[in-house]
Amino acid sequence: MAFETKNVRNVTLLGHSGSGKTTFAETMLFESNEIDRRGSVQDGNTVSDYTNIEKERGNSIFSTLMHANWKDSKINILDTPGFDDFVGEVISSLKVADTAIVLINSAHGVEVGTELIWEYVEKFETPAMFVINQVDHDKSDYDQALEQMQARFGPKVIPVQYPLNQGLGFNAIIDALRMVMYEFPADGGKPEKKDIPAAEMDRAKEMHNALVEAAAENDETLMEKYFDQGTLSEEELAEGLRTAIAHQQIFPVMVCSSTRNMGSGRIMGFVNDICPSPADRPAAPLEGGGELACNSKDGTCSVFIFKTISEPKVGMVSYFKVYSGVLHPSEDLYNANNRGSERFSQLFIANGKDRKQVEELRAGDIGVTVKLKNSHTNNTLNSKGDDRRIEPMHFPEPRIRTAVSPPSKSDMEKLMKALHQIEEEDPTLIVEQSAVLKQTLIHGQGQLHLDLIKYRIEKVQGITMDFIRPRIAYRETITRMANTQYRHKKQSGGAGQFAEVHMRIEPYYDGMPAPSELTVKNTDIEDLPWGGKLAFFWCIVGGSIDAKYSNAIKKGIMSKMEEGPLTGSRCQDIRVCIYDGKMHPVDSNDMAFMLASTHAFKEAFNEAAPQLLEPIYDLEVLCADDVMGEVMGDLQTRRAIIQGMAAEGHYQKIIAKVPQSEMYQYSSTLRSLTQGKAKFTRKFSEYSAVPHEIQKQLIAEHQAELVED
Ligand SMILES: Nc1nc2c(ncn2[C@@H]2O[C@H](COP(=O)(O)OP(=O)(O)O)[C@@H](O)[C@H]2O)c(=O)[nH]1
Ligand SMILES: [Mg+2]
């Protein structure tokens, strides 16, 4: 049976690792009879964490699609991993979700992972609600969690429920929307509806009134009714909440114990009654302007692929959302990103690894297909005649990198193939074969992210892959002027070679005045492919060198600038003036002038107080107050320059400049220093001078390498 758009609910479960998302999903599937036995994260048998790697580690790494039928709705559930190493999975889930359900661990309150996720919820403008989970925990503190949520996410955070008796004895929830108490049997499941105990009535009423006000606040007719009647009917209240949630005017808070299976049914009921269907969301923006309303009746079919994963024996599995129209297995679709045609010959709905074939999927619904020929994440496929492209997802810049050393030359090809396959599935992984550094590098979101890629390569592909320290792309420049002349002369039988070049080199900067004492005939300011500039000035008067050799002379300089005199790194920001020289009517040629200028440049460079430059990154660390000292202490050992500190919510934000060479393994160090209570982003900022002692050491290392070669 296919679900109408208005009966589809797409929710994604978000939250700090360990808040209980996967367990909560399992509970929803059990309560809606999708499964007849509840697995647990400990036993490694949940529907959501179905891959071997997740079972082994005991937490989620990939987002998982599931669904639960509840009342009129098909609730599509995307469970996500909590670590920010896997933020790509959060982004793709938020792209297609219409409600974000943010889980809060009742014993911990707002955590770093909650903060991170909230940034994305705000960015995507996704309607959101909270579930305070684990209220059965002996350290559960609902009031404190709620207080932190309101402090951090604002007064739109409005409770719908609270636990009557949190802690080990938990078995009842007070519901201020329905004004009832749900009392659960010892093993959870379907609760009994009871009157709210007299002692709780004041608190429940106060909560109810706050809800009514929030629901009426943005709707004039409801507001009038509320003033007239002093209250709203359940249907009016629901109507007001529906609008308010869809427009992110309120973030309701529900309560649950996932392990005891207490509360998930009511939450699904709330999702069914109150949360937006895909048709209640703004039309999807299209690339290149325009938008696409979610409509199964009038629209032609458009489908967006938000995730792919390769499965042994099956090959590529593609997860998609139907943005418009109705998708049938018989129809040919056209990929608007690469113009290819595709047929979704089998349509599935999924509960983790279990897939069930369906005959159609309507606008708003989420499904799975296999064996697409040439369609990838972020592609849109349309019925013939349309070339709509849904605005693609954007993934964050990598935060860490490592070099990879393969065991043998013959395995290199296999390794690259495996890496590229993972790269295809995981848009936050970047594989780079760097000719400059002579290394294969992988860039990702954190140490855990990279470690898991290594694990997959080793376990699944059987290739051992070691991580080694990546080289640094240093740069070389000069700090003062130097003049030099070089004569290249060769007379070994046959034709001789002769060229003499006199050059001045000096540090170059934009807007630099013309050289004194020289007559500039021609200027050529070149943007170097690796950044920075070469200003090449031709200052020959009286024809001591024919202008036809200027190209060869410049080439000679460039060849040395590509492999700098100090450490073989690239040179930048240098002005070279060619002001004199000699040529020979027979023995001079391009080659001779090239060699002469290369040598002249190298000599001049070494006399011009050369300076190594290193890449500097802008680093932002967000950490809890109590680990601030550790984070700062560690930064001091990394030659960091602190730019600023500011409170953000109950976290501290540290902004610093840190040399790339000092960032190695920062991700894992930070995690262990702070027990996961910190996160960071980094971005390339600029090149700056390497301290003298380190420069000496780097030059010595380069010399030693040259000798070895
Ligand atoms: N006491 C208690 N523990 C829970 C509850 N929900 C989850 N847990 C436990 O918390 C841990 C993390 O749960 P998991 O579902 O993997 O969290 P996720 O990382 O958010 O997916 C597991 O040990 C669960 O058994 C709950 O409601 N109460
Ligand atoms: Mg999980």
XYZ file of C-alpha atoms and ligand atoms in Angstrom:
738
model
C 0.000 0.000 0.000
C 1.374 3.407 -0.948
C 1.048 6.307 1.439
C -0.363 9.674 0.461
C 1.945 12.618 0.925
C -0.118 13.964 3.800
C 0.298 10.685 5.660
C 4.048 10.532 5.376
C 6.235 11.706 8.255
C 9.974 11.851 7.737
C 11.824 12.110 11.007
C 15.504 11.938 11.769
C 16.837 10.996 15.184
C 19.662 13.264 16.232
C 21.632 13.660 19.417
C 24.895 13.216 21.240
C 26.310 9.727 21.081
C 24.744 7.529 23.744
C 21.572 9.557 24.178
C 19.646 6.490 23.023
C 18.649 7.159 19.391
C 19.208 3.621 18.189
C 17.407 2.137 21.181
C 14.535 4.593 20.720
C 14.207 3.592 17.052
C 14.106 -0.065 18.067
C 11.313 0.733 20.512
C 9.278 2.524 17.854
C 9.624 -0.435 15.485
C 8.560 -2.809 18.228
C 5.562 -0.741 19.304
C 4.370 -0.446 15.713
C 4.754 -4.209 15.172
C 7.489 -3.903 12.570
C 9.532 -6.273 14.708
C 8.311 -8.748 17.275
C 11.326 -8.701 19.533
C 13.397 -5.761 20.738
C 17.108 -5.970 20.197
C 19.619 -3.997 22.218
C 22.788 -2.099 21.451
C 24.622 -4.299 23.983
C 23.603 -7.497 22.217
C 24.391 -6.005 18.821
C 21.036 -6.985 17.388
C 19.199 -3.731 16.779
C 17.593 -3.074 13.408
C 19.453 0.206 13.057
C 23.020 -0.818 13.892
C 23.061 -3.779 11.518
C 26.528 -3.595 10.000
C 29.280 -5.746 11.509
C 31.349 -2.751 12.305
C 28.508 -1.147 14.290
C 27.782 -4.368 16.151
C 31.422 -4.720 17.051
C 31.761 -1.152 18.277
C 28.369 -0.896 19.933
C 27.337 2.370 18.333
C 26.026 3.847 15.107
C 28.341 4.831 12.283
C 25.973 5.044 9.350
C 22.534 6.567 9.149
C 19.866 3.903 8.858
C 16.463 4.083 7.217
C 13.534 2.452 8.991
C 9.798 2.987 9.053
C 6.920 2.517 11.447
C 3.223 2.649 10.621
C 1.367 4.471 13.364
C -2.300 5.415 13.126
C -2.659 7.055 9.683
C 1.023 7.665 9.134
C 4.017 5.981 7.697
C 6.813 7.376 9.796
C 10.136 7.106 7.998
C 12.883 7.089 10.598
C 16.493 8.001 9.893
C 18.693 7.075 12.841
C 22.009 8.910 12.753
C 25.385 8.432 14.434
C 26.115 10.815 17.288
C 29.830 11.473 16.794
C 30.647 14.575 14.829
C 33.111 12.467 12.835
C 30.050 11.244 10.942
C 28.356 14.576 10.443
C 27.903 13.736 6.752
C 25.244 11.204 7.768
C 23.476 13.889 9.797
C 23.504 16.297 6.869
C 22.033 13.804 4.417
C 19.349 12.796 6.929
C 18.394 16.398 7.631
C 18.208 17.065 3.917
C 15.236 14.727 3.537
C 13.663 14.859 7.016
C 10.668 17.041 7.776
C 11.057 16.809 11.544
C 14.222 16.510 13.588
C 13.780 14.565 16.819
C 16.652 15.567 19.072
C 17.311 13.103 21.874
C 18.636 14.358 25.179
C 20.132 12.032 27.729
C 18.206 12.928 30.864
C 21.226 12.245 33.044
C 23.564 14.468 30.986
C 21.428 17.314 29.652
C 22.736 19.306 26.695
C 26.034 17.847 25.453
C 28.593 18.923 22.871
C 26.993 16.641 20.300
C 23.616 18.252 20.961
C 25.084 21.667 20.262
C 26.693 20.556 17.057
C 23.506 19.007 15.799
C 21.457 22.040 16.713
C 23.628 24.172 14.447
C 22.637 21.951 11.558
C 18.958 21.853 12.522
C 18.969 25.647 12.462
C 20.850 25.788 9.197
C 18.378 23.438 7.512
C 15.433 25.210 9.194
C 13.981 21.816 10.029
C 10.991 21.703 12.377
C 12.271 20.104 15.557
C 11.160 18.463 18.775
C 13.048 17.036 21.717
C 12.801 13.739 23.506
C 14.294 13.639 26.983
C 15.273 9.982 27.058
C 16.578 7.727 29.813
C 14.245 9.163 32.465
C 14.505 5.748 34.134
C 18.210 6.384 34.800
C 19.093 6.713 38.479
C 20.797 10.033 37.686
C 17.964 11.312 35.515
C 17.384 15.036 36.031
C 14.535 16.205 33.830
C 14.384 19.723 35.281
C 18.042 20.379 34.785
C 17.983 19.003 31.229
C 14.983 21.190 30.364
C 16.605 24.237 31.915
C 19.770 23.696 29.875
C 17.748 23.191 26.706
C 15.848 26.422 27.239
C 19.020 28.289 28.124
C 20.768 27.034 25.017
C 17.985 26.782 22.430
C 15.661 29.495 23.698
C 12.153 29.920 25.038
C 10.649 28.111 22.041
C 11.598 24.908 23.847
C 8.265 24.036 25.454
C 7.527 20.895 27.444
C 4.545 18.740 26.519
C 5.307 16.066 29.105
C 7.260 15.396 32.245
C 8.039 12.176 34.108
C 5.988 11.656 37.256
C 8.659 9.607 38.944
C 11.998 9.726 37.155
C 14.785 7.408 38.236
C 14.813 3.694 38.824
C 11.144 3.633 39.824
C 9.962 5.414 36.678
C 6.662 4.207 35.233
C 4.434 7.240 34.534
C 4.390 10.326 32.312
C 2.207 13.401 32.812
C 1.003 14.685 29.435
C 0.072 18.374 29.484
C -1.305 18.382 25.941
C -3.892 15.681 26.588
C -4.016 16.396 30.323
C -3.722 12.730 31.245
C -1.240 10.513 32.975
C 0.202 7.505 31.171
C 1.037 4.699 33.524
C 3.064 1.840 32.096
C 3.062 -1.843 32.960
C 6.329 -3.147 34.402
C 7.673 -4.303 31.037
C 6.565 -1.178 29.171
C 4.464 -1.067 26.053
C 0.927 0.238 26.008
C 0.196 2.522 28.971
C -3.000 2.916 30.909
C -4.561 6.398 30.742
C -5.227 7.773 34.204
C -6.263 11.036 35.786
C -3.463 13.333 36.695
C -2.920 12.981 40.469
C -4.174 15.977 42.462
C -0.678 16.808 43.670
C 0.498 17.211 40.053
C -2.474 19.199 38.826
C -1.016 22.681 39.309
C 2.184 21.852 37.488
C 0.337 20.094 34.676
C -2.075 22.997 34.237
C 0.719 25.508 34.142
C 2.461 23.468 31.450
C -0.809 23.113 29.568
C -1.428 26.853 29.605
C 2.060 27.578 28.351
C 1.403 25.166 25.476
C -1.927 26.797 24.680
C -0.326 30.215 24.638
C 2.488 29.047 22.416
C 0.000 27.424 20.053
C -2.182 30.530 19.875
C 0.625 33.036 19.788
C 1.123 33.070 16.058
C -2.481 32.627 15.021
C -4.909 35.519 15.523
C -8.128 33.496 15.357
C -6.821 31.050 17.920
C -5.636 33.917 20.084
C -9.121 35.475 20.053
C -10.726 32.163 20.916
C -8.300 31.692 23.721
C -9.146 35.111 25.166
C -12.872 34.498 24.746
C -13.000 30.974 26.141
C -9.973 31.040 28.418
C -8.826 27.799 26.792
C -8.709 25.906 23.485
C -10.277 22.607 22.515
C -7.918 19.695 21.903
C -8.415 20.041 18.143
C -7.767 23.792 18.176
C -4.705 23.270 20.277
C -3.432 20.600 17.899
C -4.071 22.899 14.942
C -2.101 25.721 16.546
C 0.777 23.415 17.460
C 0.886 21.972 13.956
C 1.435 25.413 12.463
C 3.835 26.476 15.174
C 6.052 23.395 14.774
C 6.057 23.560 11.007
C 7.333 27.137 11.235
C 9.874 26.416 13.964
C 7.952 28.640 16.377
C 8.012 25.974 19.044
C 10.201 22.989 19.859
C 8.048 20.668 21.973
C 9.606 18.371 24.541
C 8.459 14.789 25.148
C 9.707 12.147 27.558
C 10.786 8.530 27.116
C 12.571 5.551 28.502
C 13.696 3.618 25.469
C 15.184 0.641 27.257
C 12.012 0.145 29.313
C 9.838 0.819 26.281
C 7.869 3.572 27.962
C 6.741 6.589 25.964
C 7.567 5.923 22.304
C 3.952 5.174 21.330
C 2.736 8.569 22.491
C 5.647 10.230 20.690
C 4.673 8.476 17.449
C 1.095 9.614 18.082
C 2.366 13.163 18.432
C 4.358 12.827 15.206
C 1.216 11.557 13.476
C -1.064 14.288 14.868
C 1.150 17.329 15.022
C 4.371 17.029 13.025
C 4.475 18.293 9.431
C 4.000 16.085 6.409
C 6.303 16.733 3.432
C 3.501 18.796 1.865
C 3.507 21.131 4.872
C 7.118 22.099 4.267
C 8.298 24.911 2.007
C 8.823 23.919 -1.635
C 12.304 22.525 -2.261
C 14.716 25.041 -3.789
C 16.137 24.038 -7.163
C 19.606 24.623 -8.435
C 19.677 27.606 -10.745
C 16.515 29.128 -9.240
C 12.926 28.038 -8.895
C 11.440 25.546 -6.502
C 9.495 22.317 -6.426
C 6.386 21.780 -4.323
C 5.879 18.326 -2.868
C 2.803 17.086 -4.692
C 1.895 13.608 -5.849
C -1.228 14.595 -7.775
C -0.262 17.174 -10.386
C 3.493 16.953 -10.472
C 5.692 14.820 -12.706
C 8.139 12.588 -10.902
C 11.350 13.925 -9.338
C 13.581 11.841 -7.119
C 16.664 12.949 -5.161
C 19.390 10.531 -4.049
C 20.610 11.473 -0.592
C 22.807 8.497 0.224
C 24.432 5.457 -1.318
C 26.180 2.519 0.265
C 27.685 -0.542 -1.332
C 26.614 -3.902 -0.032
C 28.400 -7.175 -0.583
C 26.702 -9.285 -3.293
C 24.235 -6.502 -4.077
C 26.451 -3.637 -5.155
C 25.309 -0.064 -4.901
C 22.228 0.602 -2.789
C 20.687 4.055 -3.312
C 18.470 5.884 -0.825
C 16.186 8.519 -2.240
C 13.272 10.793 -1.517
C 10.467 11.358 -3.998
C 10.141 15.142 -4.198
C 7.235 15.226 -6.622
C 4.843 12.942 -8.478
C 4.601 9.183 -8.110
C 7.492 6.803 -8.688
C 6.730 3.532 -10.486
C 9.199 0.773 -11.301
C 8.197 0.824 -14.955
C 9.029 4.436 -15.702
C 12.324 5.572 -17.199
C 13.834 8.504 -15.340
C 16.479 10.916 -16.540
C 19.373 11.996 -14.376
C 19.479 15.782 -14.573
C 23.085 15.878 -13.402
C 24.607 13.596 -16.025
C 21.817 13.181 -18.590
C 21.779 9.391 -18.304
C 18.578 7.384 -18.206
C 17.814 5.064 -15.308
C 15.084 2.700 -14.309
C 14.277 2.066 -10.637
C 13.186 -1.435 -11.532
C 12.768 -2.460 -7.912
C 11.403 -0.142 -5.253
C 11.861 -0.956 -1.614
C 11.035 0.351 1.798
C 13.553 -0.608 4.444
C 14.039 -1.470 8.055
C 17.797 -1.461 8.300
C 19.129 -4.270 6.168
C 15.680 -5.758 5.556
C 14.016 -4.491 2.436
C 10.461 -4.983 1.336
C 9.437 -4.453 -2.269
C 6.647 -1.951 -2.979
C 4.783 -1.047 -6.153
C 4.948 2.717 -5.924
C 6.139 5.577 -3.791
C 4.471 8.952 -3.739
C 5.805 12.456 -3.297
C 7.357 12.937 0.113
C 8.123 9.286 0.730
C 11.579 7.812 1.163
C 12.676 4.572 -0.460
C 15.559 2.426 -1.585
C 16.629 0.944 -4.873
C 19.575 -1.102 -6.108
C 21.710 -1.418 -9.212
C 21.402 2.074 -10.613
C 23.802 2.434 -13.508
C 25.284 5.850 -13.054
C 23.495 7.899 -10.424
C 25.097 9.235 -7.296
C 24.470 11.094 -4.079
C 23.132 14.595 -4.766
C 21.696 13.646 -8.179
C 18.104 14.393 -9.150
C 16.223 12.121 -11.552
C 13.076 13.249 -13.335
C 10.352 11.993 -15.633
C 11.160 12.527 -19.293
C 11.106 16.176 -20.261
C 12.099 17.682 -16.903
C 15.568 18.636 -15.852
C 14.982 19.863 -12.329
C 17.898 19.641 -9.985
C 17.181 19.724 -6.249
C 19.648 21.994 -4.469
C 22.519 19.630 -3.569
C 23.817 18.977 -0.065
C 26.993 20.703 1.019
C 29.383 18.853 3.254
C 31.881 20.426 5.638
C 35.563 20.847 4.878
C 37.774 18.033 6.151
C 39.179 18.548 9.618
C 42.034 16.100 9.642
C 44.259 14.309 7.190
C 46.702 11.479 7.201
C 49.044 9.882 4.714
C 48.649 6.260 3.812
C 51.430 3.775 3.317
C 50.400 0.709 1.358
C 52.157 -2.581 1.991
C 53.363 -3.139 -1.556
C 53.311 -1.584 -4.986
C 50.980 -4.265 -6.281
C 48.393 -3.551 -3.599
C 48.424 0.153 -4.362
C 45.965 -0.195 -7.187
C 43.608 -2.298 -5.073
C 43.880 0.182 -2.252
C 43.076 3.159 -4.456
C 40.076 1.356 -5.864
C 38.781 0.573 -2.396
C 39.372 4.123 -1.192
C 37.578 5.583 -4.168
C 34.650 3.287 -3.549
C 34.308 4.538 0.019
C 34.777 8.098 -1.219
C 31.806 7.593 -3.520
C 29.591 6.653 -0.564
C 31.000 9.096 1.906
C 31.036 12.705 0.738
C 33.048 13.782 3.775
C 36.030 11.640 2.730
C 38.524 13.076 0.259
C 41.241 10.922 -1.271
C 44.200 12.794 -2.706
C 47.236 11.533 -4.553
C 49.612 14.400 -4.024
C 52.366 14.698 -6.579
C 53.945 17.532 -4.604
C 54.118 15.635 -1.325
C 54.640 12.297 -3.085
C 52.051 10.775 -0.768
C 48.537 9.401 -0.869
C 46.461 11.333 1.616
C 43.012 10.882 3.033
C 41.131 13.799 4.503
C 38.188 13.340 6.838
C 36.180 14.608 9.757
C 38.101 13.110 12.664
C 40.388 10.324 13.783
C 37.453 8.007 14.328
C 36.303 8.660 10.783
C 39.719 7.804 9.337
C 40.190 4.813 11.654
C 36.926 3.372 10.424
C 37.970 3.747 6.832
C 41.155 1.868 7.657
C 39.099 -0.783 9.394
C 36.811 -1.185 6.399
C 39.717 -1.406 3.996
C 41.461 -4.005 6.116
C 38.441 -6.080 7.129
C 36.451 -5.973 3.944
C 39.156 -5.682 1.306
C 41.925 -7.501 3.146
C 44.503 -4.823 2.408
C 46.669 -3.605 5.257
C 46.957 0.121 5.318
C 49.091 2.085 7.746
C 48.701 5.709 8.584
C 51.848 7.771 8.441
C 52.518 11.391 9.167
C 51.616 13.483 6.147
C 54.274 15.739 4.717
C 53.725 19.458 4.897
C 53.555 21.626 1.804
C 56.121 24.209 2.914
C 56.872 27.231 0.787
C 60.109 29.119 0.273
C 60.693 32.793 -0.131
C 63.370 35.437 0.490
C 63.560 38.353 2.888
C 66.128 40.703 1.295
C 67.583 41.739 -2.039
C 70.504 39.945 -3.669
C 72.370 40.372 -6.954
C 74.184 37.654 -8.781
C 75.649 36.746 -12.121
C 76.196 33.335 -13.574
C 77.979 32.197 -16.685
C 77.121 28.892 -18.247
C 79.853 27.755 -20.627
C 80.558 24.391 -22.125
C 83.032 23.390 -24.798
C 83.080 19.654 -25.191
C 83.607 18.965 -28.861
C 80.863 19.880 -31.304
C 78.852 23.031 -30.678
C 79.574 24.891 -27.448
C 77.072 26.360 -25.035
C 77.241 29.874 -23.707
C 74.990 32.130 -21.694
C 75.533 34.705 -18.979
C 72.748 36.163 -16.851
C 72.871 38.970 -14.272
C 69.864 39.116 -12.020
C 68.569 40.894 -8.961
C 66.024 39.154 -6.756
C 63.979 40.683 -3.966
C 60.844 39.907 -1.932
C 57.756 40.794 -3.954
C 54.538 42.324 -2.691
C 51.542 43.877 -4.432
C 51.969 47.565 -5.197
C 55.749 47.389 -4.923
C 57.521 50.401 -6.494
C 59.547 49.931 -9.704
C 63.161 48.905 -9.129
C 65.570 51.813 -8.625
C 68.598 52.258 -10.908
C 67.193 49.852 -13.511
C 65.383 50.603 -16.740
C 62.387 48.343 -16.951
C 61.559 47.307 -20.522
C 58.913 44.741 -19.839
C 57.045 43.453 -16.781
C 55.381 40.124 -16.325
C 53.617 39.392 -13.034
C 52.631 35.781 -12.920
C 50.201 34.090 -10.527
C 51.884 30.857 -9.587
C 49.756 27.714 -9.822
C 50.479 26.944 -6.143
C 49.696 30.468 -4.934
C 51.870 33.562 -4.576
C 53.603 35.403 -7.403
C 56.641 35.654 -9.603
C 57.316 39.161 -10.917
C 59.649 38.824 -13.879
C 61.123 42.159 -15.048
C 63.165 42.510 -18.235
C 65.650 45.358 -17.699
C 68.189 44.793 -20.474
C 69.396 47.990 -22.136
C 71.791 47.996 -25.065
C 70.991 44.436 -26.158
C 73.454 42.485 -24.012
C 70.921 39.626 -24.106
C 68.503 39.274 -26.963
C 64.867 39.564 -25.808
C 64.125 36.267 -27.542
C 65.888 34.487 -24.653
C 63.626 36.008 -21.992
C 61.201 33.081 -22.066
C 63.982 30.561 -21.563
C 65.370 32.618 -18.701
C 61.975 32.774 -17.034
C 61.559 29.032 -17.503
C 64.884 28.442 -15.799
C 63.706 30.464 -12.816
C 60.353 28.701 -12.700
C 61.978 25.288 -12.663
C 63.876 26.249 -9.517
C 60.836 27.899 -8.002
C 58.950 24.652 -8.372
C 61.618 22.836 -6.422
C 63.028 25.427 -4.097
C 66.707 25.624 -3.099
C 66.085 25.091 0.635
C 63.921 22.008 0.945
C 62.626 21.367 -2.548
C 59.360 23.137 -1.691
C 57.660 25.644 -3.907
C 58.815 29.271 -3.946
C 56.625 32.310 -3.979
C 56.461 36.098 -3.941
C 59.763 36.952 -5.568
C 60.680 39.689 -8.036
C 63.458 38.916 -10.486
C 65.018 41.667 -12.601
C 67.257 40.571 -15.465
C 69.496 43.592 -15.992
C 72.599 42.390 -17.831
C 74.379 39.417 -19.315
C 76.264 38.170 -22.324
C 75.508 36.058 -25.349
C 77.534 34.387 -28.056
C 76.561 34.590 -31.735
C 76.984 30.820 -32.266
C 76.971 29.032 -28.882
C 74.022 30.769 -27.219
C 70.623 29.080 -27.256
C 67.497 28.656 -25.107
C 68.902 25.682 -23.236
C 72.057 27.545 -22.245
C 70.098 30.530 -20.963
C 67.745 28.297 -19.055
C 70.597 26.586 -17.254
C 72.326 29.881 -16.555
C 69.208 31.438 -15.068
C 68.428 28.388 -12.927
C 71.890 28.583 -11.406
C 71.814 32.339 -11.014
C 68.439 32.145 -9.294
C 69.606 29.469 -6.900
C 72.724 31.424 -5.929
C 70.851 34.668 -5.519
C 68.152 32.933 -3.507
C 70.649 31.554 -1.022
C 72.122 35.010 -0.528
C 68.755 36.700 -0.078
C 68.127 35.465 3.487
C 65.771 32.693 2.433
C 62.818 31.862 4.609
C 60.653 28.747 4.833
C 56.923 29.343 5.146
C 54.435 26.924 6.641
C 50.672 26.606 6.273
C 48.759 28.055 9.206
C 45.209 27.030 10.025
C 42.444 28.925 11.743
C 41.249 26.628 14.493
C 38.010 26.914 16.422
C 37.494 24.718 19.465
C 34.193 24.535 21.305
C 34.557 22.929 24.712
C 32.915 22.561 28.075
C 34.107 24.903 30.834
C 35.728 22.211 32.909
C 38.072 21.046 30.136
C 39.093 24.516 28.967
C 42.393 24.325 30.876
C 43.406 21.076 29.182
C 42.506 22.400 25.749
C 44.518 25.593 26.260
C 47.484 23.744 27.736
C 47.592 21.409 24.774
C 47.337 24.280 22.291
C 50.386 25.866 23.888
C 52.445 22.806 23.004
C 51.377 23.197 19.375
C 52.819 26.683 18.780
C 49.254 28.010 18.694
C 48.533 31.721 18.818
C 45.288 32.320 20.675
C 43.158 34.898 18.888
C 40.204 35.003 21.196
C 37.934 33.275 23.669
C 34.219 33.710 24.151
C 31.398 32.026 25.986
C 28.893 30.328 23.734
C 25.970 28.954 25.687
C 27.606 27.024 28.465
C 30.547 26.260 26.247
C 33.751 28.121 25.618
C 34.903 28.908 22.137
C 38.628 29.228 21.565
C 39.904 30.725 18.335
C 43.554 30.189 17.472
C 46.060 30.074 14.656
C 47.966 26.795 14.549
C 50.670 25.564 12.145
C 49.473 22.577 10.129
C 52.558 20.604 11.156
C 51.349 20.794 14.762
C 47.831 19.592 14.015
C 48.759 15.959 13.476
C 46.381 13.686 15.393
C 44.678 16.685 16.986
C 41.304 15.016 16.690
C 42.140 12.026 18.864
C 44.198 14.041 21.338
C 41.342 16.469 21.843
C 38.868 13.661 22.296
C 40.915 11.897 24.940
C 41.949 15.132 26.706
C 38.345 16.204 27.096
C 36.483 12.867 27.228
C 34.692 13.963 24.072
C 33.530 17.259 25.556
C 35.047 19.349 22.774
C 34.824 19.688 19.039
C 36.743 21.688 16.507
C 36.784 22.999 12.970
C 39.779 24.217 11.036
C 40.366 26.096 7.846
C 43.482 27.040 5.935
C 44.396 30.628 6.702
C 47.789 31.648 5.317
C 51.464 30.865 4.978
C 53.758 32.282 7.593
C 57.434 32.114 8.525
C 58.784 28.935 10.110
C 60.761 29.654 13.324
C 64.524 29.723 12.764
C 65.375 26.547 14.701
C 62.730 24.516 12.925
C 63.838 25.873 9.563
C 67.393 24.724 10.255
C 66.159 21.287 11.163
C 63.937 20.988 8.080
C 66.816 21.979 5.791
C 69.062 19.405 7.431
C 66.384 16.731 6.973
C 66.062 17.617 3.304
C 69.838 17.430 2.811
C 69.879 14.004 4.444
C 67.099 12.827 2.121
C 69.030 14.059 -0.914
C 72.062 12.081 0.170
C 69.908 8.977 0.664
C 68.434 9.289 -2.818
N 18.724 3.539 31.287
C 18.536 3.770 30.003
N 19.510 3.489 29.122
C 19.277 3.731 27.811
C 18.057 4.266 27.343
N 18.143 4.404 25.997
C 19.351 3.945 25.650
N 20.036 3.542 26.735
C 21.392 2.982 26.759
O 22.293 3.989 26.354
C 23.332 3.427 25.584
C 23.395 4.117 24.222
O 22.229 3.819 23.506
P 22.151 3.962 21.934
O 20.759 3.657 21.552
O 23.232 3.215 21.265
O 22.446 5.526 21.811
P 22.766 6.355 20.481
O 24.249 6.517 20.436
O 22.087 7.663 20.723
O 22.204 5.606 19.335
C 23.037 1.962 25.457
O 23.784 1.310 26.428
C 21.569 1.867 25.766
O 21.198 0.635 26.314
C 17.045 4.556 28.318
O 15.971 5.045 28.003
N 17.342 4.293 29.612
Mg 23.061 4.958 17.611
